[in-house]
XYZ file of C-alpha atoms in Angstrom:
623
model
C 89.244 75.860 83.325
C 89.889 78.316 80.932
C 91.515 82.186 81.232
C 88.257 83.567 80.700
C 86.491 81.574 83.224
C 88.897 83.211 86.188
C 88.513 83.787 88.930
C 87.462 79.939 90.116
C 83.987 79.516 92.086
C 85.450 77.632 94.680
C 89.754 76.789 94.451
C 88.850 74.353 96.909
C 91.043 73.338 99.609
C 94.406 73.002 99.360
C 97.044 70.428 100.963
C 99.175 72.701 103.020
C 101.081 69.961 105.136
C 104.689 70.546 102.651
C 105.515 72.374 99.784
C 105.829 69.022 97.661
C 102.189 68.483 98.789
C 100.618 71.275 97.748
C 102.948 71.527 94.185
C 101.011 68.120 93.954
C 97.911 68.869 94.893
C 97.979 71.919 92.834
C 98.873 69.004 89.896
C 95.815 67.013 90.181
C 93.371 70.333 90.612
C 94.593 71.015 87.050
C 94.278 67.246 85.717
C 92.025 68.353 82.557
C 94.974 71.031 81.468
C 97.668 68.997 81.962
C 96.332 66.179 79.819
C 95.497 69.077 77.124
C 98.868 69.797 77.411
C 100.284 66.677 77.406
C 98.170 65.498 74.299
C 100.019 68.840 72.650
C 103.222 68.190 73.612
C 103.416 64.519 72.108
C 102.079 65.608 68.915
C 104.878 68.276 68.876
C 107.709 66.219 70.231
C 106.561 63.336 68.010
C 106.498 65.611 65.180
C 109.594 67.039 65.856
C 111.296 63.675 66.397
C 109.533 62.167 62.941
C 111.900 64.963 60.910
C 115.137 62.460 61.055
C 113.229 59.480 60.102
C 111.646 61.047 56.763
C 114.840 62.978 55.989
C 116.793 59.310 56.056
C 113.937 58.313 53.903
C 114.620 61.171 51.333
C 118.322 60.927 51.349
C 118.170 56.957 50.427
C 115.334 57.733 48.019
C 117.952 60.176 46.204
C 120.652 57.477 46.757
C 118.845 54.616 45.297
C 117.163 56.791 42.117
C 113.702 56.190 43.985
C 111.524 59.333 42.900
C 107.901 57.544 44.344
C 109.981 57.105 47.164
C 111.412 60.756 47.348
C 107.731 62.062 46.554
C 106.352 59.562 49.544
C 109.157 61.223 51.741
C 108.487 64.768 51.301
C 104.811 64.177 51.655
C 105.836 62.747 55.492
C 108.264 65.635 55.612
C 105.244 67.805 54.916
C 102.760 66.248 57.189
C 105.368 66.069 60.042
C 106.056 70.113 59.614
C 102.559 70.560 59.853
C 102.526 68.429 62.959
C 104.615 70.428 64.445
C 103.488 73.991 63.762
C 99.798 72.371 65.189
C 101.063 70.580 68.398
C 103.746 73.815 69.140
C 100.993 76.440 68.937
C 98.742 74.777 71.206
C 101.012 73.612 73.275
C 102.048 77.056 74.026
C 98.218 78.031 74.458
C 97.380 75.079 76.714
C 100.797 75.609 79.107
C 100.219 79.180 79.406
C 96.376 78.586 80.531
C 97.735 76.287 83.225
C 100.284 78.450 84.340
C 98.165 81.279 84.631
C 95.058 79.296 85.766
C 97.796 77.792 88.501
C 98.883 81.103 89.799
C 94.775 82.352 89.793
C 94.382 79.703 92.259
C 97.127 80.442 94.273
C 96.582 84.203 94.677
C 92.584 83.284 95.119
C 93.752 80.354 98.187
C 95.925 83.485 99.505
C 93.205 86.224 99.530
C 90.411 83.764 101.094
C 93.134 83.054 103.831
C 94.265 86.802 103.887
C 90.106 87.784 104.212
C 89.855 84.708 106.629
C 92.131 85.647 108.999
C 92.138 89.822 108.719
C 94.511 91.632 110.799
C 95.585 88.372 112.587
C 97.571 87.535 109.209
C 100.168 90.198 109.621
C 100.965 89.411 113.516
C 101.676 86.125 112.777
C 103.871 86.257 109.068
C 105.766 89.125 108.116
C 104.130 91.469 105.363
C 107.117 91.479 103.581
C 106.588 87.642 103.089
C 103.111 87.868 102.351
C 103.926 89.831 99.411
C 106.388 87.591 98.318
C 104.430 84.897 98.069
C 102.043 86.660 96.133
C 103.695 88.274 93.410
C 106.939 86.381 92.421
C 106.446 83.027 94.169
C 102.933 82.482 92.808
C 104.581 82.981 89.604
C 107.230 79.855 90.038
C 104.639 77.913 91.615
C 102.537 78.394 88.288
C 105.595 77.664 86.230
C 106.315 74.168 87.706
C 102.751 73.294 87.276
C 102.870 74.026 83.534
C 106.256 72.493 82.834
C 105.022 69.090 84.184
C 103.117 68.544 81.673
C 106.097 69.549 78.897
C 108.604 67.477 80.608
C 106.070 64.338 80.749
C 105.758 64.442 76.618
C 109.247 64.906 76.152
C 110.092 62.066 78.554
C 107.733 60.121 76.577
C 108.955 60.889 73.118
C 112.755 60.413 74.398
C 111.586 56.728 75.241
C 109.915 56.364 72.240
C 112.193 57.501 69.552
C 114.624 55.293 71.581
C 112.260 51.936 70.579
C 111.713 53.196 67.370
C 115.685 53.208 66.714
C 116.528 50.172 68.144
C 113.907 48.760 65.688
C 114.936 50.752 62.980
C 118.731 49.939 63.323
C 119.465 47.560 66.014
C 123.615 48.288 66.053
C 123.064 52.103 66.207
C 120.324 52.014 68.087
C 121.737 50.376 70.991
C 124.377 53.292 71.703
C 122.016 55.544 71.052
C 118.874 53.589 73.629
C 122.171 53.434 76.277
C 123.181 57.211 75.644
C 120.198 59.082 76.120
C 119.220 57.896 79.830
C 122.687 58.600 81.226
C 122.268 61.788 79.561
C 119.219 62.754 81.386
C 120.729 61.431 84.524
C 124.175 62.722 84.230
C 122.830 66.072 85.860
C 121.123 64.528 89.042
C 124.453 64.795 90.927
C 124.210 68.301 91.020
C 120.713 68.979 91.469
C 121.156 68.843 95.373
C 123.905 71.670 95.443
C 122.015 73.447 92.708
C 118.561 73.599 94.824
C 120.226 74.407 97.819
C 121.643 77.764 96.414
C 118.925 78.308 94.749
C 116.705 77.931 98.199
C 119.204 80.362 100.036
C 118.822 82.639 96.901
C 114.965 83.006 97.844
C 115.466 83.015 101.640
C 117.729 85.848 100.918
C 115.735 88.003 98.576
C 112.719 87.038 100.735
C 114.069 88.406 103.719
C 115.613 91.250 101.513
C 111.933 92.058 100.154
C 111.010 91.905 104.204
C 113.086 94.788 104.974
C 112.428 96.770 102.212
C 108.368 96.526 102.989
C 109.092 97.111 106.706
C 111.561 100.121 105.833
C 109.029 102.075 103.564
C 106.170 101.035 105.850
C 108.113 103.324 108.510
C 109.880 105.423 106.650
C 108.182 108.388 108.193
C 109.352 107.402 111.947
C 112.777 106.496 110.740
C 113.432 109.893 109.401
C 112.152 111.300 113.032
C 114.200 109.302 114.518
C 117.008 109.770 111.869
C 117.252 106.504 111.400
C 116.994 106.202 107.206
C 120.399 105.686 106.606
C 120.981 102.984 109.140
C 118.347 101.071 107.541
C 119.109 101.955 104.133
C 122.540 100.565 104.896
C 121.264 97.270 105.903
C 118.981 96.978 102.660
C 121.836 98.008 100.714
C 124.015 94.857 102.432
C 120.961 92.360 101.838
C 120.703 93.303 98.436
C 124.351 92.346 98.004
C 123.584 89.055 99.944
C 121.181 88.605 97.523
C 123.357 89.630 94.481
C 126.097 86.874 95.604
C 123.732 84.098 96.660
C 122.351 85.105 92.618
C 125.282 84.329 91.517
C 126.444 81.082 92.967
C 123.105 79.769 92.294
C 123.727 81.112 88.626
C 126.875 79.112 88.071
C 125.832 76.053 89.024
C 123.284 75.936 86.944
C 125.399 76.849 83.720
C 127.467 73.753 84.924
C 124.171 71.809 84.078
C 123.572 73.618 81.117
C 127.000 73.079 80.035
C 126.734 69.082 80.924
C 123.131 69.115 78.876
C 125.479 70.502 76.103
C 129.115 68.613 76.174
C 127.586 64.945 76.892
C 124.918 64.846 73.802
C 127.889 66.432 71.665
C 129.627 63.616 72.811
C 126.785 61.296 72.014
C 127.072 62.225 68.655
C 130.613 62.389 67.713
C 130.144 58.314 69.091
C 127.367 57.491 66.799
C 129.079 59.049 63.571
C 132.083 57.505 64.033
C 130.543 54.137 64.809
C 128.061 54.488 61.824
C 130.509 55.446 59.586
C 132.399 52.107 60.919
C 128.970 50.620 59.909
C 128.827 52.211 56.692
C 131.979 51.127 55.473
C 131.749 47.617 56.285
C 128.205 47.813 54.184
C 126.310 46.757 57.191
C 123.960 49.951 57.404
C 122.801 52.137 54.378
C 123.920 56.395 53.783
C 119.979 57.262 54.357
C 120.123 54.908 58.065
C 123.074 56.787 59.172
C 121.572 60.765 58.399
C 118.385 58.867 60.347
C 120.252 58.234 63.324
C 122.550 60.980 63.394
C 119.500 63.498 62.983
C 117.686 61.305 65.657
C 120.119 62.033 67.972
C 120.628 66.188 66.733
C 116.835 66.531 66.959
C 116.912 64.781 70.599
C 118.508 67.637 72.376
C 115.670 69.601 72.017
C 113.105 67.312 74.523
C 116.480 66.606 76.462
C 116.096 70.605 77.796
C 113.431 69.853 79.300
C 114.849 68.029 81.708
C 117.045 70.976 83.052
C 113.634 72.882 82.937
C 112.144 71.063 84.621
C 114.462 70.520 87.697
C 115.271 74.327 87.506
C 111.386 74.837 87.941
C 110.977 72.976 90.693
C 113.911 73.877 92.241
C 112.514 77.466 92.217
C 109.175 76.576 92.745
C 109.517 74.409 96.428
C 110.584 76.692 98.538
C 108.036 79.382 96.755
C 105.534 76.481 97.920
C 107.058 76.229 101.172
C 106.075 79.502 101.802
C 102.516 79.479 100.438
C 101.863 76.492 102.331
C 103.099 78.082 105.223
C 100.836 80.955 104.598
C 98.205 78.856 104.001
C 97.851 76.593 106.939
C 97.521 79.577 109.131
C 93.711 78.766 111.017
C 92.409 81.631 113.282
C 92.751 80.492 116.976
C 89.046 79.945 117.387
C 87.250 78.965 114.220
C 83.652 80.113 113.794
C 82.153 77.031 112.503
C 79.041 78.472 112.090
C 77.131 75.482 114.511
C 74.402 78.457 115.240
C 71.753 79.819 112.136
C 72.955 82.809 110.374
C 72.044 85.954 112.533
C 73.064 88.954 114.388
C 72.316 88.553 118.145
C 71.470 91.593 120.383
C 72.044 92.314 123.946
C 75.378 93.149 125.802
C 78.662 91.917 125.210
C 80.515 90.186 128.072
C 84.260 88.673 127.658
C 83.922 85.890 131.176
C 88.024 85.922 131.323
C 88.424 89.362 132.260
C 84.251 90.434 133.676
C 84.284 93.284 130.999
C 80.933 93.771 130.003
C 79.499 96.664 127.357
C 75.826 97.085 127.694
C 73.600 97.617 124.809
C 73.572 100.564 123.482
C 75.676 102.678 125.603
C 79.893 104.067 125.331
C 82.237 102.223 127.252
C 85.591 103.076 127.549
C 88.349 100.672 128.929
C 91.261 101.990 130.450
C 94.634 99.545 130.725
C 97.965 100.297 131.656
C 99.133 97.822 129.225
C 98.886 98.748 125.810
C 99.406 95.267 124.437
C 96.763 94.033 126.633
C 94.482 96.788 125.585
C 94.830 95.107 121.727
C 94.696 91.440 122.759
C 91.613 92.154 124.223
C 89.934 94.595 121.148
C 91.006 91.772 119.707
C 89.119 88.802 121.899
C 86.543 91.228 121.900
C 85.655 91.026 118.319
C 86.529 87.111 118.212
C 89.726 87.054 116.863
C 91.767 86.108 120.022
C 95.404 85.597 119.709
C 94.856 82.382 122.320
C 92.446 80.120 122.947
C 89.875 80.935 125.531
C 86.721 81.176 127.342
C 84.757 82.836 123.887
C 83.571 86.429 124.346
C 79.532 86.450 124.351
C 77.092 89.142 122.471
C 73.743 88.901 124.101
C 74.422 85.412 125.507
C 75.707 84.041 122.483
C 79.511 83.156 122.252
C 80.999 84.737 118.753
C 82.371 80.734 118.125
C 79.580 79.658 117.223
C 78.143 82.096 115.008
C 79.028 82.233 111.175
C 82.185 84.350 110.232
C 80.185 86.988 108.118
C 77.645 87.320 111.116
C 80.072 87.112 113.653
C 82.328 90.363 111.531
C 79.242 92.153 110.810
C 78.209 92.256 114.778
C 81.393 93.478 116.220
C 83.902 95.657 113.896
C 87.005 96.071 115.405
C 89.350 98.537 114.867
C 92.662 98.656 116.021
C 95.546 101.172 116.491
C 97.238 100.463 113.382
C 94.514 100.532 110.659
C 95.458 99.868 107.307
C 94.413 102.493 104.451
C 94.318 100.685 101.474
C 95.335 102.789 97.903
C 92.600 104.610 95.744
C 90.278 106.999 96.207
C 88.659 108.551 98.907
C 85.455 107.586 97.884
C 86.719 103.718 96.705
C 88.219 104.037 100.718
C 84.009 105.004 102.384
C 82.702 102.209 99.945
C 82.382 99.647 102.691
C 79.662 97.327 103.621
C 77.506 99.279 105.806
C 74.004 99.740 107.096
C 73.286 102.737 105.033
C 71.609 104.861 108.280
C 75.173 106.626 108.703
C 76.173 108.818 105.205
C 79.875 109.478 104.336
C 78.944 113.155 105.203
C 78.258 112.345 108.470
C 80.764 109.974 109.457
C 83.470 112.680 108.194
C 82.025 115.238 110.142
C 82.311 113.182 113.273
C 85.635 112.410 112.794
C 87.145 115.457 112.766
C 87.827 115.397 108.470
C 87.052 118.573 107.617
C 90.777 119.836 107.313
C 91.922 116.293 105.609
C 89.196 116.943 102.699
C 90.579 120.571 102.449
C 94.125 118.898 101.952
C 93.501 116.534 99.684
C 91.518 119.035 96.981
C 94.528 121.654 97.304
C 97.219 118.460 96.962
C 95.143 117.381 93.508
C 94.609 120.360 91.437
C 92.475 118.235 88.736
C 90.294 116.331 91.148
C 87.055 118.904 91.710
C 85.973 116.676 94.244
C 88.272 115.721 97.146
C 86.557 112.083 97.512
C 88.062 111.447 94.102
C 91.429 112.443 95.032
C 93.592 109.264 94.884
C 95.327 108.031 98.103
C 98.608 106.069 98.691
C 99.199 103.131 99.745
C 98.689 102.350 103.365
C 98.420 106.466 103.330
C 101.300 107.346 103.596
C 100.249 110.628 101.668
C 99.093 111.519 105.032
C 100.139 112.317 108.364
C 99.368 110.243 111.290
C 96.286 111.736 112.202
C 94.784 112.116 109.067
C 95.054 108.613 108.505
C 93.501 107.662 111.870
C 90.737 110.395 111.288
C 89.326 108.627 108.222
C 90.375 104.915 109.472
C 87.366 106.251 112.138
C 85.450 107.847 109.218
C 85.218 104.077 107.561
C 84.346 102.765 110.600
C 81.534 105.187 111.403
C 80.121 104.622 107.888
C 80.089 100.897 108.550
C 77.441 101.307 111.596
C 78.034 97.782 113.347
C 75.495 97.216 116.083
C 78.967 96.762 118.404
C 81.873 99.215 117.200
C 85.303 98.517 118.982
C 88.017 101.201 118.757
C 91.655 100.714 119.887
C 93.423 103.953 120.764
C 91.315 106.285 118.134
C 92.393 109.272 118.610
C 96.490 109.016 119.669
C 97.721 110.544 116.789
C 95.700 113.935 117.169
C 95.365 116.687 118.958
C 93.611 117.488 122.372
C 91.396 120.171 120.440
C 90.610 117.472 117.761
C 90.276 115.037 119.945
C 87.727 117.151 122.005
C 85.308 117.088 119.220
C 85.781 113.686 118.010
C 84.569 112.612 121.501
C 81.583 114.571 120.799
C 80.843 113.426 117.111
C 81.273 109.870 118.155
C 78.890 110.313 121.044
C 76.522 111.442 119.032
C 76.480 109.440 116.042
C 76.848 105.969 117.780
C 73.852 106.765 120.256
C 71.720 104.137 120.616
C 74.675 101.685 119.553
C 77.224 99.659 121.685
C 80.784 101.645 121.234
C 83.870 99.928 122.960
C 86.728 102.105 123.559
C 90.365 101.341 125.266
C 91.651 104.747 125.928
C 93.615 106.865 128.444
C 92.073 110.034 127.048
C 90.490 112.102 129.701
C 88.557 114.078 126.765
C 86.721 110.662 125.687
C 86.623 108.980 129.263
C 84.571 111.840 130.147
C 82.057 111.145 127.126
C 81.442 107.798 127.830
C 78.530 106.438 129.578
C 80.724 103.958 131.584
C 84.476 103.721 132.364
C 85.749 100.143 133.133
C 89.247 100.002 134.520
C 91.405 96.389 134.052
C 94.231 95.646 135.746
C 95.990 92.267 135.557
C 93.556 90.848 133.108
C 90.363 91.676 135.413
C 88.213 94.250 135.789
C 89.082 96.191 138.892
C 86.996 99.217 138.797
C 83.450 100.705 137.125
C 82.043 104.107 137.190
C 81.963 107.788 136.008
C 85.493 108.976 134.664
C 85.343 111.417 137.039
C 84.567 109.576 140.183
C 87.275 106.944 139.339
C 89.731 109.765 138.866
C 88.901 110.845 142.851
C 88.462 107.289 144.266
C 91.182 104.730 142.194
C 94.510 105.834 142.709
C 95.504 103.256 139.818
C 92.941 104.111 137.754
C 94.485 108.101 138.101
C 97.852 107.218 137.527
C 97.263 105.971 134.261
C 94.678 108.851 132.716
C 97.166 111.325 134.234
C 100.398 109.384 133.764
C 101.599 110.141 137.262
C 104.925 108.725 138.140
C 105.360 106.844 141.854
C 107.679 109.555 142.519
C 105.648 112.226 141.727
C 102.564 110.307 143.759
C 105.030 110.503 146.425
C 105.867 114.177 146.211
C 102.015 114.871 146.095
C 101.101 113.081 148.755
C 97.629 111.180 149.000
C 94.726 112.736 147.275
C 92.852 116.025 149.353
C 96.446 117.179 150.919
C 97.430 119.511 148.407
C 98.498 117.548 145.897
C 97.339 117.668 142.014
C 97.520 115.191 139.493
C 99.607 115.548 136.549
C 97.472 117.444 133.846
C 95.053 118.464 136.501
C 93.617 122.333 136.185
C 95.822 123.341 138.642
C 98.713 124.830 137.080
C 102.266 125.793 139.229
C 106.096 124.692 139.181
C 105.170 121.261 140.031
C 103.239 120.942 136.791
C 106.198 122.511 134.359
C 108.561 119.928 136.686
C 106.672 116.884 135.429
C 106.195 118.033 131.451
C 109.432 118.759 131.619
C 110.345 115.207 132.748
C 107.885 113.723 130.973
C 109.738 115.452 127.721
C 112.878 114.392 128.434
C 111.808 110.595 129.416
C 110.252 111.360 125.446
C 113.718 111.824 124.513
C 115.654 109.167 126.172
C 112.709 106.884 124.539
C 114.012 108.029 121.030
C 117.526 107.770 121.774
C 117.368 103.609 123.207
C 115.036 103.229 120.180
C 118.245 104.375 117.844
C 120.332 102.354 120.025
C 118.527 99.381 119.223
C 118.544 100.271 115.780
């Protein structure tokens, strides 16, 4: 696999079970580049290594008065230079195409999983993780995968320059052969202590990367709730975690860089003064010592790699730790795809709480739990948190269909959407049936104002759908974002559309008409939508009211408001005590937000603002 051939058809399926696993399996994906690379390296290390032999050659040619000698010497001199300037260059070319051919892989295995498992990714690993792992530990993962292959050829050419000098000159070579392996190994003592401060160096800055995500990602509550400070504190005190864990981590690894220093210049200083010995007693020649000392000079060189390459994977295992992590997610149900590819028709029923949608008609769901109202958008579209009895579209569970038919059937769309950054148009260009325009689908959403603001916030842009948008939108308020969230949705035109909460961030005039344009424009198409909104119960065909994780009630909006107490309680957000001061339905009592206007009903928004309050204040508490 070359650069140019990126990204890979298939990256295949990795071994997720350990981060040692999947560094390995990552290895033998990549078996044709590392053998390039390792065929590199040995000519370059080789070549390298070869120097000290012909310059021993030359310097005993000189000594003797040998010039056919001297001549054959600089011609090996010559051909080992160019040995080397060949081997280094593609050895740089073929390390940086596996490191970069690595990390492809890695971000590809991370998007598939990311696509794979959609919204369920974030709910189940932090985001600030998730983009650790794929910016700077996909880089360390791709590092140790390229430095095998340098550390292999270096280990190679340590063992065989140590051969070649015990053949060469048995006395010196024998220090030399018993040197160089406890010179390697001297540093394995402290590779324990170094890894583990390195690995609390990237829990730290991976939790410290965590907070920052989270804090920008609600910046805009935490400054309405005046909460910036606290939290910038708190980043401010992991970054100095982070800054000190740096640090320790930093000196122990100069220890080992110091060690991979001191105990080669020790190594040398022994085999001068015992070839000198030598040399005076006759029993080696001038050119045999310079051969051996350079031998061992030129041997620090592949001895670095060594520290590399425990640095690297010190860095890299718990960066694959977390990628494996990541990657061994599965979604709760799997659709396996054991039924043909195809997009049934018909109603859809969920059998574990009796909700059924019929075709082609607006239901709305009303819940008084708010986390149950997601889990089950969320069963409802096949992506259940659990599992369970599997939700069925015209008879057919969503299991068993394909993944791509089972997402284009039912789109789901929950209370959080996720803008991604761009423009407005790159935001509409989503897979979609074409019989709903982007014209259209703004229009019903209410986006007539958010066009207007984004062509006076861009004074170049002529046309507001090529005004650029933030990340996540946070260019935006609330409600704008939600309003074209819907917009996208519309556009898409799923034969089953599920919306959770769709209209909480706007306002009751907005809101009005957004009931209206979605009644319109999804006529004839099966809508799904958990809401307390009175302006949208009353637009749908059918309200269906769960309690408990079971339908209770079906009907009209306005004949459940009349009939189901429960059901009233939580469109109007009645309190028991105000229930209780109302007395029973038909004896002069009104519902909260009823027409009927009076004390009572200033009594209970004035409440209902201060239990608003009292919210904000236990949330900055907690804080």
């Amino acid at each position: 696999m070359q650069i140019h051939d990126l990204p890979y058809p298939d990256p295949g399926v990795p071994d997720a079970r350990s981060g040692p696993r999947f560094l390995w399996w990552l290895g033998r994906n990549q078996l044709g580049g590392q053998l390039r690379a390792l065929a590199w390296g040995l000519l370059h290390f080789a070549s390298v290594a070869a120097l000290p032999f012909c310059v021993g050659l030359a310097v005993q040619a000189v000594v003797d008065g040998s010039g056919a000698r001297l001549a054959a010497a600089g011609g090996l001199l010559a051909l080992a230079c160019a040995g080397n300037a060949l081997g280094d260059t593609f050895l740089h070319r073929a390390a940086v195409t596996n490191w970069i051919t690595a990390a492809a892989r890695v971000q590809q295995l991370l998007a598939r999983k990311a696509a794979r498992l959609g919204s369920a990714l974030t709910r189940r690993v932090a985001a600030g993780e998730v983009v650790a792992v794929s910016t700077g530990d996909v880089e360390k993962i791709g590092w140790f995968v390229e430095a095998v292959s340098r550390f292999t050829a270096a280990a190679c050419t340590v063992v065989l320059v140590c051969i070649a000098l015990l053949l060469y000159e048995p006395a010196l070579g024998i220090v030399v052969a018993a040197g160089l392996p406890a010179l390697a190994l001297a540093v394995l003592p402290l590779l324990p202590r170094a890894t583990r401060r390195a690995d609390a160096q990237r829990e730290k800055a991976g939790r410290a990367t965590e907070l920052a995500s989270d804090t920008v990602a609600g910046l805009r509550v935490l400054r309405g709730i005046g909460g910036e400070e606290l939290f910038l504190d708190r980043y401010r005190r992991a970054s100095q975690e982070v800054r000190h864990a740096a640090v320790r981590s930093a000196r122990m690894w100069s220890l080992i860089s110091a060690v991979q220093v001191l105990l080669p210049g020790l190594l040398l200083i022994a085999v001068v003064w015992y070839g000198v010995h030598l040399a005076r007693q006759g029993r080696i020649t001038v050119g045999q010592l310079v051969t051996v000392y350079s031998s061992v000079m030129v041997l620090t060189y592949p001895l670095r790699h060594f520290e590399e390459i425990a640095m690297a994977y010190s860095f890299s295992r718990p960066s694959a730790m977390r990628a494996a992590r990541v990657l061994s997610l599965e979604r709760t149900t799997d659709t396996g795809g054991s039924r043909p590819a195809g997009i049934p028709s018909g109603d859809l029923h969920d059998p574990a709480t009796g909700l059924r949608a019929p075709a082609g008609l607006m239901t709305a769901v009303v819940c008084g739990d708010p986390d149950a109202a997601g889990h089950l958008a969320e069963r409802l579209g096949g992506h259940p948190s659990e599992p369970g009895t599997p939700v069925l579209l015209g008879g057919v569970p969503l299991d068993e269909l394909p993944l791509d038919s089972a997402r284009t059937a039912v789109l789901v769309q929950d209370k959080d959407p996720v803008l991604l950054s761009g423009s407005l148009r790159d935001l509409l260009d989503v897979p979609a049936s074409g019989g709903v325009t982007a014209r259209e689908a703004l229009a019903a959403a209410q986006c007539e104002d958010v066009l207007d603001a984004l062509a006076q916030a861009s004074a170049t842009a002529g046309d507001p759908m090529d005004v650029r948008i933030t990340e996540r939108g946070r260019s935006l308020s609330g409600g704008q974002r939600q309003r074209l969230a819907l917009a996208r949705s519309l556009i898409t035109d799923p034969p089953v559309l599920v919306l959770d909460e769709p209209t909480s961030a706007v306002d009751s005039h907005t809101e009005a008409r957004i009931a209206g344009g979605l009644r319109g424009l999804r006529s004839g198409r099966t809508t799904v939508v958990f809401t307390s909104s009175p302006l949208l119960l009353d637009r749908a065909d059918r309200v269906v009211l769960i309690h408990e994780g079971r339908v209770e009630a079906v009907g009209a909006h306005q004949d459940l408001v009349r009939t189901e107490p429960r059901y009233r309680s939580v469109v109007t957000r009645d309190t028991d005590e105000e229930r209780f001061a109302q007395g029973p339905p038909g004896h002069g009592g009104a519902p909260r937000g009823a027409p009927a206007g009076g004390p009572a009903d200033d009594e209970a928004t004035l409440r209902g603002a201060f239990e608003d309050i009292d919210a904000i204040e236990e949330i900055e508490e907690t804080a």
